[in-house]
Short mmCIF file of C-alpha atoms and ligand atoms in Angstrom, two decimals:
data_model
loop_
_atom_site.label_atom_id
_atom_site.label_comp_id
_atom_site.label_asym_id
_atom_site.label_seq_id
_atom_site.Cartn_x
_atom_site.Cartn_y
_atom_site.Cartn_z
CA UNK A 93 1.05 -8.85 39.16
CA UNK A 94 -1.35 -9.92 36.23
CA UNK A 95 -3.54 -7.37 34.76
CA UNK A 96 -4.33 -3.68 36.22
CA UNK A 97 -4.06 -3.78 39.94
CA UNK A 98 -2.22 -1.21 42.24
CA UNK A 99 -1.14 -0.87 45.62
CA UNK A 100 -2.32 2.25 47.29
CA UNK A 101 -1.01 4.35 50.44
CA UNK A 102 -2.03 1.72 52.73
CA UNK A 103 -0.38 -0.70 51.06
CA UNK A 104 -3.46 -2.51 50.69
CA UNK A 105 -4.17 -3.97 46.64
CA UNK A 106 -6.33 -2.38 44.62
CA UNK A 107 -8.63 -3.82 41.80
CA UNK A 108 -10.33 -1.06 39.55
CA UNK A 109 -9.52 1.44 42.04
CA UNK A 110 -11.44 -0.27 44.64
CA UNK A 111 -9.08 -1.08 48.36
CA UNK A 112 -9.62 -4.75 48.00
CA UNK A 113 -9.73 -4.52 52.18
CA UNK A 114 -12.49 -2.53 51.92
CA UNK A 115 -13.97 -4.59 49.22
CA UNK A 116 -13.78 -7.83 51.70
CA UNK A 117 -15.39 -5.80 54.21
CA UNK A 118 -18.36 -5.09 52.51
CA UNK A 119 -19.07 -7.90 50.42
CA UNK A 120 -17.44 -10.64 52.71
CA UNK A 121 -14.94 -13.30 51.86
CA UNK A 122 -14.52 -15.03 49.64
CA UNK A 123 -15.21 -12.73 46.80
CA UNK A 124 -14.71 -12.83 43.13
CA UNK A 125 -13.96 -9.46 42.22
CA UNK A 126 -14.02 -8.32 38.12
CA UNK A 127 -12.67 -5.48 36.60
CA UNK A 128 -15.07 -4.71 34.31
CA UNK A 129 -12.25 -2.02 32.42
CA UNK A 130 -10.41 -5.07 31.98
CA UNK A 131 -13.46 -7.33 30.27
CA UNK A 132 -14.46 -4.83 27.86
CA UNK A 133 -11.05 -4.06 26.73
CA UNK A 134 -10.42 -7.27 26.07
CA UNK A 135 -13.98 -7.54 24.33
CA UNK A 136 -12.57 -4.43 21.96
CA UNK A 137 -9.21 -5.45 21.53
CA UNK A 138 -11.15 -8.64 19.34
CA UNK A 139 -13.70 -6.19 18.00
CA UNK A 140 -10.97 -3.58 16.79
CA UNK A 141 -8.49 -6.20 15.49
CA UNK A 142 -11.36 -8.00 13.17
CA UNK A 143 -12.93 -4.76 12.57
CA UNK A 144 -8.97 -3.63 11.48
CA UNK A 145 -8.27 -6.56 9.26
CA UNK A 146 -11.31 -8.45 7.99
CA UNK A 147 -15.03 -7.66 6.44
CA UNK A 148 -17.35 -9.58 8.01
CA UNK A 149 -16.61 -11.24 11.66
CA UNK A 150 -18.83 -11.76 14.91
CA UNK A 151 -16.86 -12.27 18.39
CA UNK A 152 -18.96 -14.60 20.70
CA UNK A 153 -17.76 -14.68 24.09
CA UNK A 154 -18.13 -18.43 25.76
CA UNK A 155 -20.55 -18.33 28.32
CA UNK A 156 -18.91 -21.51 30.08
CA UNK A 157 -15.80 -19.05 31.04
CA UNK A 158 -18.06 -16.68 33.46
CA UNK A 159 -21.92 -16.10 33.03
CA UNK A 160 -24.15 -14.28 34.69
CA UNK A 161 -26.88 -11.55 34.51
CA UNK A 162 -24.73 -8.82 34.39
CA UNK A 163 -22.03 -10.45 32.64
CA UNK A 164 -25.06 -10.65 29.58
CA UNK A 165 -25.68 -7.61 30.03
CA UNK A 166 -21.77 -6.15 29.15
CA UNK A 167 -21.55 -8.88 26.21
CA UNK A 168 -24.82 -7.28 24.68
CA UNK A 169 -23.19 -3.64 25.33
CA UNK A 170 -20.26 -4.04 23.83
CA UNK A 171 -21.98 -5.84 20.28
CA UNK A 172 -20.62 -9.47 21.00
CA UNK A 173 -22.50 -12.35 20.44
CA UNK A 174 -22.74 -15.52 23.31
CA UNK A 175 -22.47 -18.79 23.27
CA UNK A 176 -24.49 -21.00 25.13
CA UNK A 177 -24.05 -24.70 26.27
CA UNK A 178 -27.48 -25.91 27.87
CA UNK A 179 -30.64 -24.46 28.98
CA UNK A 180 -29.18 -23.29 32.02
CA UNK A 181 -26.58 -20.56 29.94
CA UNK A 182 -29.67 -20.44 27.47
CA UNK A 183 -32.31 -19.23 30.26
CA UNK A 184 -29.64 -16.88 32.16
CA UNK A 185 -28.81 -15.08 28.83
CA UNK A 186 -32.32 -14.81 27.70
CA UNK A 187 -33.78 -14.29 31.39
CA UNK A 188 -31.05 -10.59 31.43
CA UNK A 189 -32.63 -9.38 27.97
CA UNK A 190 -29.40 -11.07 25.74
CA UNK A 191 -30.83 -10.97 22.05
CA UNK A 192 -32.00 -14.40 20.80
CA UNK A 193 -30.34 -14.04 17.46
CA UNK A 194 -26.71 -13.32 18.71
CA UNK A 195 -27.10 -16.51 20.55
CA UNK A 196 -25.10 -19.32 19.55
CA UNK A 197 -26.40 -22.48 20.85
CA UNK A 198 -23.92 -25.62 21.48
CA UNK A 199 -23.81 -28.95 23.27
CA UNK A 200 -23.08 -32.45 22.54
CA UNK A 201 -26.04 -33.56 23.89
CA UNK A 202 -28.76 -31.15 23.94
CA UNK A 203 -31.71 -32.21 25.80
CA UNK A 204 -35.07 -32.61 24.51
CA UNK A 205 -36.23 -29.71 26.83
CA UNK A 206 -33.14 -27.63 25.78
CA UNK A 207 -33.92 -27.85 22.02
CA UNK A 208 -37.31 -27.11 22.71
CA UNK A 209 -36.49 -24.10 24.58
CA UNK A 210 -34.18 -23.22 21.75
CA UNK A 211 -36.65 -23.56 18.88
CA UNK A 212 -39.34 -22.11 20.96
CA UNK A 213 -37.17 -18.71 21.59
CA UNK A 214 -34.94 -18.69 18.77
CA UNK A 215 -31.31 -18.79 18.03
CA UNK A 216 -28.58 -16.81 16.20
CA UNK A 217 -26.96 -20.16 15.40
CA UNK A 218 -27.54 -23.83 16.20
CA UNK A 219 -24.19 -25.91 16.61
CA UNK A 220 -25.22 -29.55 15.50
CA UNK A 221 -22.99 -31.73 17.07
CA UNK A 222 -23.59 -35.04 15.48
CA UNK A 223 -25.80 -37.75 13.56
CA UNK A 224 -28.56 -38.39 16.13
CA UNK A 225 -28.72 -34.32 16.85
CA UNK A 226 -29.48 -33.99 13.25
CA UNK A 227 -32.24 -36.65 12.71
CA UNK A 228 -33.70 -34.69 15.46
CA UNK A 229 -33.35 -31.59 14.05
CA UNK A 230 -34.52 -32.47 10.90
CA UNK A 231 -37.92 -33.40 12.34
CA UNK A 232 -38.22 -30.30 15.38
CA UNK A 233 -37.04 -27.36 12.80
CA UNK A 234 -40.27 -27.80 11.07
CA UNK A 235 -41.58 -25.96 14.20
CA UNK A 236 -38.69 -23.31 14.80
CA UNK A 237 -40.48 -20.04 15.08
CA UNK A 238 -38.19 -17.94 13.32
CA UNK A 239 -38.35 -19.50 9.49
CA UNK A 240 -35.27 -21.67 8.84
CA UNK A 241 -33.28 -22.78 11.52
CA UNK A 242 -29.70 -21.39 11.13
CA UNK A 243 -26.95 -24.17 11.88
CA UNK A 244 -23.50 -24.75 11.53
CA UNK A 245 -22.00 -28.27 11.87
CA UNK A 246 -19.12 -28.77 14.70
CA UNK A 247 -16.74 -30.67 12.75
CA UNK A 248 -12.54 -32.36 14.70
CA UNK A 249 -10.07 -31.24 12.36
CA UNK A 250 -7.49 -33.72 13.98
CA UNK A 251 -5.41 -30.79 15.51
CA UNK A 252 -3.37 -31.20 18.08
CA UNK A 253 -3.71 -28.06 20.29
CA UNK A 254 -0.89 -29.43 22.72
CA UNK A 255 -3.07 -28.51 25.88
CA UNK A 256 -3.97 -30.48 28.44
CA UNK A 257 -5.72 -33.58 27.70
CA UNK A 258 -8.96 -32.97 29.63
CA UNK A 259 -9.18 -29.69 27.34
CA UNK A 260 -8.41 -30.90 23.86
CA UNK A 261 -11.40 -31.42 21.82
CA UNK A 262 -10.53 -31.15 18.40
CA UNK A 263 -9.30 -34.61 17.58
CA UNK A 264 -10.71 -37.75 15.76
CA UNK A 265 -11.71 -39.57 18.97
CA UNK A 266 -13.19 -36.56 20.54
CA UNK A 267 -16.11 -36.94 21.48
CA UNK A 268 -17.32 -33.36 19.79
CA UNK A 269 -18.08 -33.00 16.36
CA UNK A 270 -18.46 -34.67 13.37
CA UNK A 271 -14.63 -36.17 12.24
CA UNK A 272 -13.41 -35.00 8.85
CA UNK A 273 -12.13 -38.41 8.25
CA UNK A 274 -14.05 -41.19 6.01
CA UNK A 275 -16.47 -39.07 4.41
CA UNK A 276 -18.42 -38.95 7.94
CA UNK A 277 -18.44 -34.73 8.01
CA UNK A 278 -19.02 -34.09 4.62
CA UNK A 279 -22.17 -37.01 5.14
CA UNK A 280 -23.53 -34.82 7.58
CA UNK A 281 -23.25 -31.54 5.73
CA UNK A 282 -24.88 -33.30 2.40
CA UNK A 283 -28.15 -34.39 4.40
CA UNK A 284 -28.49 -31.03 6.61
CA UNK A 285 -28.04 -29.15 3.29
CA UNK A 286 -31.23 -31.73 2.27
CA UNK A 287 -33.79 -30.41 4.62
CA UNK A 288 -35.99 -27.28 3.99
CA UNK A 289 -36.18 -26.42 7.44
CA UNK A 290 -32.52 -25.34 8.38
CA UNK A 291 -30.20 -22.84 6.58
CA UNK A 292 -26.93 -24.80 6.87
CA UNK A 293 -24.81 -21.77 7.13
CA UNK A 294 -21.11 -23.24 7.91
CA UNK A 295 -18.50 -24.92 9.85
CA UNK A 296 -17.80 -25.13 13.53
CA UNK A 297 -14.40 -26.37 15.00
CA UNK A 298 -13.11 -25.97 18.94
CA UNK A 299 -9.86 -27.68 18.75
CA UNK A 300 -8.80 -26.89 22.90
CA UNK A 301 -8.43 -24.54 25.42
CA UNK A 302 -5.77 -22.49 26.94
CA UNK A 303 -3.82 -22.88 23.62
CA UNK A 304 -0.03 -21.36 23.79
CA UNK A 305 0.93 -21.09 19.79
CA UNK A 306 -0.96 -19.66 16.98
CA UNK A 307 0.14 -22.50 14.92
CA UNK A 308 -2.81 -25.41 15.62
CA UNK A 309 -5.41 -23.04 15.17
CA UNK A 310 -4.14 -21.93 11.47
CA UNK A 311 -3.31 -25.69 10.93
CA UNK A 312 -7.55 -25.50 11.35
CA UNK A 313 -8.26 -22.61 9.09
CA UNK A 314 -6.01 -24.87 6.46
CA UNK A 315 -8.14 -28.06 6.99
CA UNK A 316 -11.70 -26.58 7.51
CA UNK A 317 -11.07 -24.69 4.44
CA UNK A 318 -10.06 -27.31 2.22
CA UNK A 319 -12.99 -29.02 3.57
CA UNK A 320 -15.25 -26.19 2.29
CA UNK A 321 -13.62 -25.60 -1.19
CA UNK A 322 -14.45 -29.66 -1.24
CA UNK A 323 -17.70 -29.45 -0.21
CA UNK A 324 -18.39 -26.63 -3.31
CA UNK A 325 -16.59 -28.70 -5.75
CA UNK A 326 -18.23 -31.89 -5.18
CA UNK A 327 -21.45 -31.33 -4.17
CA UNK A 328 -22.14 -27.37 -5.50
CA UNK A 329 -22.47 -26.59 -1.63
CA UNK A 330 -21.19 -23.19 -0.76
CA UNK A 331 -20.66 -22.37 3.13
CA UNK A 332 -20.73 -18.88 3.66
CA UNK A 333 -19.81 -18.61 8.02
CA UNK A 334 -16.65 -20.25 9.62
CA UNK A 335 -16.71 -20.57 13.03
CA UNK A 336 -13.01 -21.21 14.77
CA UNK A 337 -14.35 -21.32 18.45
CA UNK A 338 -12.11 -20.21 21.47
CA UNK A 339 -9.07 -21.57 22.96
CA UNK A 340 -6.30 -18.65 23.12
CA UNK A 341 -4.47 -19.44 26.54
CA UNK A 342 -3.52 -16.57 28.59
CA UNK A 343 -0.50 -16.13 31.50
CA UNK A 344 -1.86 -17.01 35.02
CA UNK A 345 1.68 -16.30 35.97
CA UNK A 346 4.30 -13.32 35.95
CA UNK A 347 6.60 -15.69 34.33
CA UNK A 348 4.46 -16.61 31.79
CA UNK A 349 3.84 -13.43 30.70
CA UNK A 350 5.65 -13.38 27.31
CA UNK A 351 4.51 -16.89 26.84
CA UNK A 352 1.30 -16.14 25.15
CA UNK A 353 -0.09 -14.57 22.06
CA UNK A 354 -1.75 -11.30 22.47
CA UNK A 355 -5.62 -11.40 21.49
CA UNK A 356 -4.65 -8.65 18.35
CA UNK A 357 -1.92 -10.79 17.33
CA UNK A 358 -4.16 -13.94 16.98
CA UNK A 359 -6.73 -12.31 14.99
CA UNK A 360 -4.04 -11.06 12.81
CA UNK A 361 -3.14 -14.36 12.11
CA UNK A 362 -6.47 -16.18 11.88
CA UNK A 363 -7.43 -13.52 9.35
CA UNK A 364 -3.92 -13.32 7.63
CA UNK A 365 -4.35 -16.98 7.21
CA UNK A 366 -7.97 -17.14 6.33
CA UNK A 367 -7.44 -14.30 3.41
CA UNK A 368 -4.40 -16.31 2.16
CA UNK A 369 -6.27 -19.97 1.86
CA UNK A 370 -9.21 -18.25 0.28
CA UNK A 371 -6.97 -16.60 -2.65
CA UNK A 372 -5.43 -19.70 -3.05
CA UNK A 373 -8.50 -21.52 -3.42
CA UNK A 374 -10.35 -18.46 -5.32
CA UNK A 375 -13.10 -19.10 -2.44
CA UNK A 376 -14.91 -16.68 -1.28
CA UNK A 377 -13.72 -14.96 2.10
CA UNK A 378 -16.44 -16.84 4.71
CA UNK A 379 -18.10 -14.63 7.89
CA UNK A 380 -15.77 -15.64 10.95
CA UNK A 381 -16.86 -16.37 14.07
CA UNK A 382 -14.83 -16.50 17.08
CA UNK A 383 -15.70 -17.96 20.80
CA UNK A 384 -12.83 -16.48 23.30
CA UNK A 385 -13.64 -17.49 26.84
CA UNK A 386 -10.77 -17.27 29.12
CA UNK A 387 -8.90 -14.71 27.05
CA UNK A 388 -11.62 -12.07 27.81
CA UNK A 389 -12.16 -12.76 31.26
CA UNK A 390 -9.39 -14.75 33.20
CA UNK A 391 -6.91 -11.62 33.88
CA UNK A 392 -9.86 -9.37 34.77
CA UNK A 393 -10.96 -11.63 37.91
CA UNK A 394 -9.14 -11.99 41.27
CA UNK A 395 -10.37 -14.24 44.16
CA UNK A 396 -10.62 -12.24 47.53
CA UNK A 397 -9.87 -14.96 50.80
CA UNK A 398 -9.63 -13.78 54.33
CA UNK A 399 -6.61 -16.14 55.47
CA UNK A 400 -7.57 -18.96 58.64
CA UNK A 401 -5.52 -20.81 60.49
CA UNK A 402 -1.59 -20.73 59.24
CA UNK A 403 0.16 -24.07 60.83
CA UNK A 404 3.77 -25.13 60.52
CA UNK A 405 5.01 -28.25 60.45
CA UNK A 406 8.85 -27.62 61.61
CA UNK A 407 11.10 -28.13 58.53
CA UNK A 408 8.84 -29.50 56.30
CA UNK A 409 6.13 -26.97 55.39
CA UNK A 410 3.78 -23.82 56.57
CA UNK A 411 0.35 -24.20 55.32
CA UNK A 412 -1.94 -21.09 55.10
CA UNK A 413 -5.20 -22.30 54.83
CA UNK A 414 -7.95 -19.75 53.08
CA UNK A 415 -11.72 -19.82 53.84
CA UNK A 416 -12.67 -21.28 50.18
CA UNK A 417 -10.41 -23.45 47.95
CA UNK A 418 -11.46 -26.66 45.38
CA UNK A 419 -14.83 -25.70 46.22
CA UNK A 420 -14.27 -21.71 44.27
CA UNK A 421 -11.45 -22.77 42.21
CA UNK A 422 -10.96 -26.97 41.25
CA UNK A 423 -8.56 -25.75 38.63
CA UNK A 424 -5.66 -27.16 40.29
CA UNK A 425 -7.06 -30.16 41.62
CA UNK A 426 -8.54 -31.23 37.90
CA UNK A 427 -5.81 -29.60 35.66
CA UNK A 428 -2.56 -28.92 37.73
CA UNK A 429 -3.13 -25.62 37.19
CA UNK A 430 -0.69 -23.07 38.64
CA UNK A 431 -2.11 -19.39 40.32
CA UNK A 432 -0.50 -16.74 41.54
CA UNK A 433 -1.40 -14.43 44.83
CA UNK A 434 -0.67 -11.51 46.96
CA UNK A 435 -1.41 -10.51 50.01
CA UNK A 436 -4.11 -7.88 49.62
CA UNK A 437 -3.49 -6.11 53.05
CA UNK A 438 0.40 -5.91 52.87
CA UNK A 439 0.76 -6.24 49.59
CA UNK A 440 4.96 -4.77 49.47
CA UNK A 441 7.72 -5.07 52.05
CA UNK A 442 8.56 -7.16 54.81
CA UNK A 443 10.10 -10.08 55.56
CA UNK A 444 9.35 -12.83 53.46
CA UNK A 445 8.41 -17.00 53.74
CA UNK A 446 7.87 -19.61 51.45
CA UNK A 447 4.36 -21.27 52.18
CA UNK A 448 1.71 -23.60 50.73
CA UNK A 449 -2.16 -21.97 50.16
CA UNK A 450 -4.07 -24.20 51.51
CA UNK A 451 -8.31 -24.74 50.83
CA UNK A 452 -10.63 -25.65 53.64
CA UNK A 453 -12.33 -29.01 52.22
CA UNK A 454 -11.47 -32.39 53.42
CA UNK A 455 -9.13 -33.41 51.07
CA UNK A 456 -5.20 -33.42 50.87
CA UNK A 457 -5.48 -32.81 47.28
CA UNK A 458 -7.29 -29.01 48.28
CA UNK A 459 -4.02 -26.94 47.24
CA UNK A 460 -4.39 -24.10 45.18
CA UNK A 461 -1.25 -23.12 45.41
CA UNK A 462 1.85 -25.58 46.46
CA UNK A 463 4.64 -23.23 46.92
CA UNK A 464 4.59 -19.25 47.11
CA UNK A 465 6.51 -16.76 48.43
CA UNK A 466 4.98 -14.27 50.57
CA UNK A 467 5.08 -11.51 53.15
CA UNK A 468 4.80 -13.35 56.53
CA UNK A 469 1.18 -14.67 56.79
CA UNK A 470 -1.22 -14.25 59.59
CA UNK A 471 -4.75 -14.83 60.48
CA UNK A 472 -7.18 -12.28 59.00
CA UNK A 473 -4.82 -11.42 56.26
CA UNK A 474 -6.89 -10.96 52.79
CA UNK A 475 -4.97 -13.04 50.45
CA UNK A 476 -6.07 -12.50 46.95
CA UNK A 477 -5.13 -14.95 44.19
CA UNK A 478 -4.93 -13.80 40.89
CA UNK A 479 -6.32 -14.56 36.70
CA UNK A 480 -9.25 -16.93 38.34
CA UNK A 481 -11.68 -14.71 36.36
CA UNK A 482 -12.70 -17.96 34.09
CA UNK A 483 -13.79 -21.58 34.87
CA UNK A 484 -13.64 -20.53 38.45
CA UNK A 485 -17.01 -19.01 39.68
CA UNK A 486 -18.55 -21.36 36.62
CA UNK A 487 -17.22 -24.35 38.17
CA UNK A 488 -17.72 -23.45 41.70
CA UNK A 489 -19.51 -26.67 43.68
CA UNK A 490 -21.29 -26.88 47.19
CA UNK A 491 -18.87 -29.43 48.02
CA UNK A 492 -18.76 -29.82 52.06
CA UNK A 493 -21.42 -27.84 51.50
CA UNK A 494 -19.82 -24.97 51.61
CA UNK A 495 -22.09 -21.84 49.94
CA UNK A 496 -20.49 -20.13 46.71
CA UNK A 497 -18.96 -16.83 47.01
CA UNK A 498 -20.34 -14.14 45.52
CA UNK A 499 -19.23 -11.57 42.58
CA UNK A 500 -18.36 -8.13 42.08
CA UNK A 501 -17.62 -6.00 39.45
CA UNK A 502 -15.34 -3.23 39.99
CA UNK A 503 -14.85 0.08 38.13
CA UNK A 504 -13.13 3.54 38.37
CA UNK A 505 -13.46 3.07 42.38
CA UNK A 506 -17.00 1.71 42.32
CA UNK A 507 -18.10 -1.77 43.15
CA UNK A 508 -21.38 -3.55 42.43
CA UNK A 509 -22.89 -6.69 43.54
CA UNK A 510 -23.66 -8.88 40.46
CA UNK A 511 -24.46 -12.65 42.08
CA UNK A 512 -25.03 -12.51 46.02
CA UNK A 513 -23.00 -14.55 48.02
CA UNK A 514 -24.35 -17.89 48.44
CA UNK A 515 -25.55 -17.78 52.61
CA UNK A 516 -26.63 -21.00 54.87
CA UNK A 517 -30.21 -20.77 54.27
CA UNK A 518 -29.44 -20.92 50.54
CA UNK A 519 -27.82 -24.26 51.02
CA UNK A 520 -31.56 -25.56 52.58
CA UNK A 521 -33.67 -24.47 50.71
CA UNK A 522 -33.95 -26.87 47.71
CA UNK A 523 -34.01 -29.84 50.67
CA UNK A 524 -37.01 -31.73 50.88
CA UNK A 525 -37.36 -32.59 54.70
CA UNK A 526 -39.34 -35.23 55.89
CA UNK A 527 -41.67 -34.49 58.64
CA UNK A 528 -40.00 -35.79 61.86
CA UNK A 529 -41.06 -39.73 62.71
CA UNK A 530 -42.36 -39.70 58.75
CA UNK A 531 -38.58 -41.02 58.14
N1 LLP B 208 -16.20 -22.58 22.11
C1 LLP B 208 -16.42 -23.86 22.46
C2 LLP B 208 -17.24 -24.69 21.60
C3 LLP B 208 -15.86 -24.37 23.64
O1 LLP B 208 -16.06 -25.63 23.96
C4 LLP B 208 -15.06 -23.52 24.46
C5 LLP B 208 -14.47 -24.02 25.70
C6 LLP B 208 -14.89 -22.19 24.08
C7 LLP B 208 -15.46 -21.75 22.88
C8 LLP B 208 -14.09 -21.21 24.89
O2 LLP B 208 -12.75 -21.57 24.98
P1 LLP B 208 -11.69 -20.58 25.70
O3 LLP B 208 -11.55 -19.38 24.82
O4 LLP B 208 -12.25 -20.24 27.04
O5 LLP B 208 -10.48 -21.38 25.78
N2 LLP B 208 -12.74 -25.88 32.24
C9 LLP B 208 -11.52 -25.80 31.46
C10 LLP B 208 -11.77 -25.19 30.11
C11 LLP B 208 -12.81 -25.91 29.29
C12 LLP B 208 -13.06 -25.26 27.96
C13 LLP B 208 -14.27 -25.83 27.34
N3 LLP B 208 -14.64 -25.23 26.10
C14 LLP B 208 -10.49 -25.01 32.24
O6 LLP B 208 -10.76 -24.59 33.34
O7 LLP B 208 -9.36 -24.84 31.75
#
């Protein structure tokens, strides 16, 4: 079992004290249920390890990982700052209350409406992303509303994260940031530091996601700092803020468990390693910044499915299809990614069979998980899959137009609606019908 569950007398699971039965009663199926104990601690755990071993440090949770109004709301709570990726993240966060100036705003290609939203409400920090960005920004930050424009500069450090391809962003040829390599970064940071209009405040890297080792991302403290102590000795430019993104992977299996850094452990080491670089370069110890997505919110979320049909094909395979699949979680169709479930209304005992989890989309490829081992399976079972508390309800589609679940936080034996269910209606209601015989 990942994170804090329990099994109660009714051998039903429990989530935040709360009978996951009773919680698919109530709210329906499928459900993405958070245990909001779970988020903040995380959210502390990075707060009191920085707080333990380094002066000056802001933790900005990635909005891509999970957002929502109430989601906002807990980030602003607990003191974190956000990060944003488009207008959409931008107008949630700002449409709950979040505070514009613990806002960091990213994107490789940032609209012209979502940089004028940006400069028109205000940022904590602007990630520019590249060349054209700039020439942009040099122009539009005359108008920012809130003096100079505060902005770091993404740069690849040419890590290798060893991650899965489709989430490693940090190299030359990726197609974030500026590349370190041929002068191109340091260009970029010579004519931002040239404009009036924006405070050019440090360095941003992301080098991947779901990251096992601690040793790419100190490889990236090494090279972004030598980058800085260059870009003071050359050119008199002194950065004060370095910005290290997310990317700390987390277990979505039992057997992974000891497989994976613990979030104290990592800031011990980004800090260890930042404090060591900066003695030996006698420069002065920068204001981190941190982005953890999936580390703060993957083991805290659990997908509630009430199981369908269950069909065997004699010898080969049992399939146990669930009433969502790609459509709430395309993790394993786009990344191979591996989940683990129980079943949340028999959770211990019984005889046990080896069966595939089947989604309900029309597609062979809809498998979230290929081979499991579970207490015999039946129709109207609740089968609840586990650590799908990131990229799952943010990358949910209306594929087979099928509506989106909805989301609940749970806590101490209380549950609360934070995004309704999506219903039928909702899945009509941006249609434009013609007027019958008008075509
Ligand atoms: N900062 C930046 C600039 C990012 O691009 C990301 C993630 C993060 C922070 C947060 O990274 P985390 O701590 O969550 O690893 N959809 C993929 C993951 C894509 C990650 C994109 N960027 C997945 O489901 O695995």
């Amino acid at each position: 079992m990942l994170g804090r569950k329990s099994v109660n007398a009714l051998n039903h699971l429990e989530i935040g004290q709360c009978d996951v039965v009773a919680l698919a009663e109530q709210f329906g199926t499928p459900l993405y249920v958070f245990d909001e104990e779970e988020i903040v601690g995380a959210m502390r755990e990075y707060r009191e390890a920085f707080a333990q071993h380094y002066p000056s440090f802001h933790v900005a949770y990635a909005g891509k990982a999970f957002l929502c109004g109430a989601m906002c709301r807990l980030v602003a709570q607990e003191g974190l700052w956000l990060d944003v990726v488009s207008g959409g993240e931008y107008f949630v966060a700002r449409g709950s209350g979040f505070p514009w100036n613990r806002l960091i705003f990213h994107g490789n290609n940032k609209t012209d409406e979502e940089r004028a939203l940006a400069l028109r409400e205000g940022v904590g920090r602007w990630v520019v992303d590249g060349f054209e960005e700039l020439e942009c920004l040099l122009e539009e930050s005359k108008q920012y509303v809130h003096g100079k424009l505060p902005v770091l500069l993404r740069v690849t450090p040419g890590v290798d994260p060893h991650t899965h391809a489709y989430i490693t962003t940090g190299r030359v040829e990726s197609k974030f940031g500026f590349p370190l390599v041929e002068g191109i970064a340091e260009k970029a940071f010579l004519l931002a530091a040239s404009s009036p209009y924006l405070d050019v405040r440090g360095v941003h890297c992301h080098i991947g996601s779901q990251i096992r080792t601690l040793d790419p991302f100190l490889k990236a403290v090494d090279i972004l700092l030598e980058f800085m102590d260059a870009l003071r000795r050359n050119h008199g430019l002194l950065l004060e803020e370095l910005d290290l993104g997310g990317g700390l992977g987390v277990p979505y299996l039992d057997g992974e468990k000891g497989d994976f850094p613990s979030i104290r452990s990592y800031v011990e080491a980004l800090t260890g390693k930042v404090r060591e670089k900066c003695l030996s370069l006698s420069y002065p110890l920068p204001v981190l910044f941190v982005e953890p997505g999936r580390s703060i919110v993957n083991t805290a979320g659990s997908t509630v499915y009430r199981v369908g049909f269950v069909k065997e094909i004699p010898g080969v395979k049992k399939y146990v299809a669930v009433n969502g699949g790609m459509t709430d979680n395309p993790r394993p169709v786009l990344y191979g990614a591996r989940y683990q479930a129980l079943l949340g209304n028999r959770v211990e005992g019984g005889e046990k069979e080896t069966v595939a989890i089947v989604g309900k989309c029309c597609e062979s490829g809809d498998v979230l998980i290929p081979e499991i081992e579970l207490p015999r399976v039946k129709r109207g079972d609740i089968l609840v899959v586990e650590g799908t508390g990131a990229y799952n309800y943010s990358m949910a589609s209306n594929y087979n137009l099928i509506p989106r679940p909805g989301v609940v936080f749970v806590r101490n034996g209380t549950a609360r609606l934070v995004v309704r269910p999506e219903s039928l209606s909702d899945l009509l209601r941006k249609d434009v019908i013609p007027e019958e015989g008008a075509g």
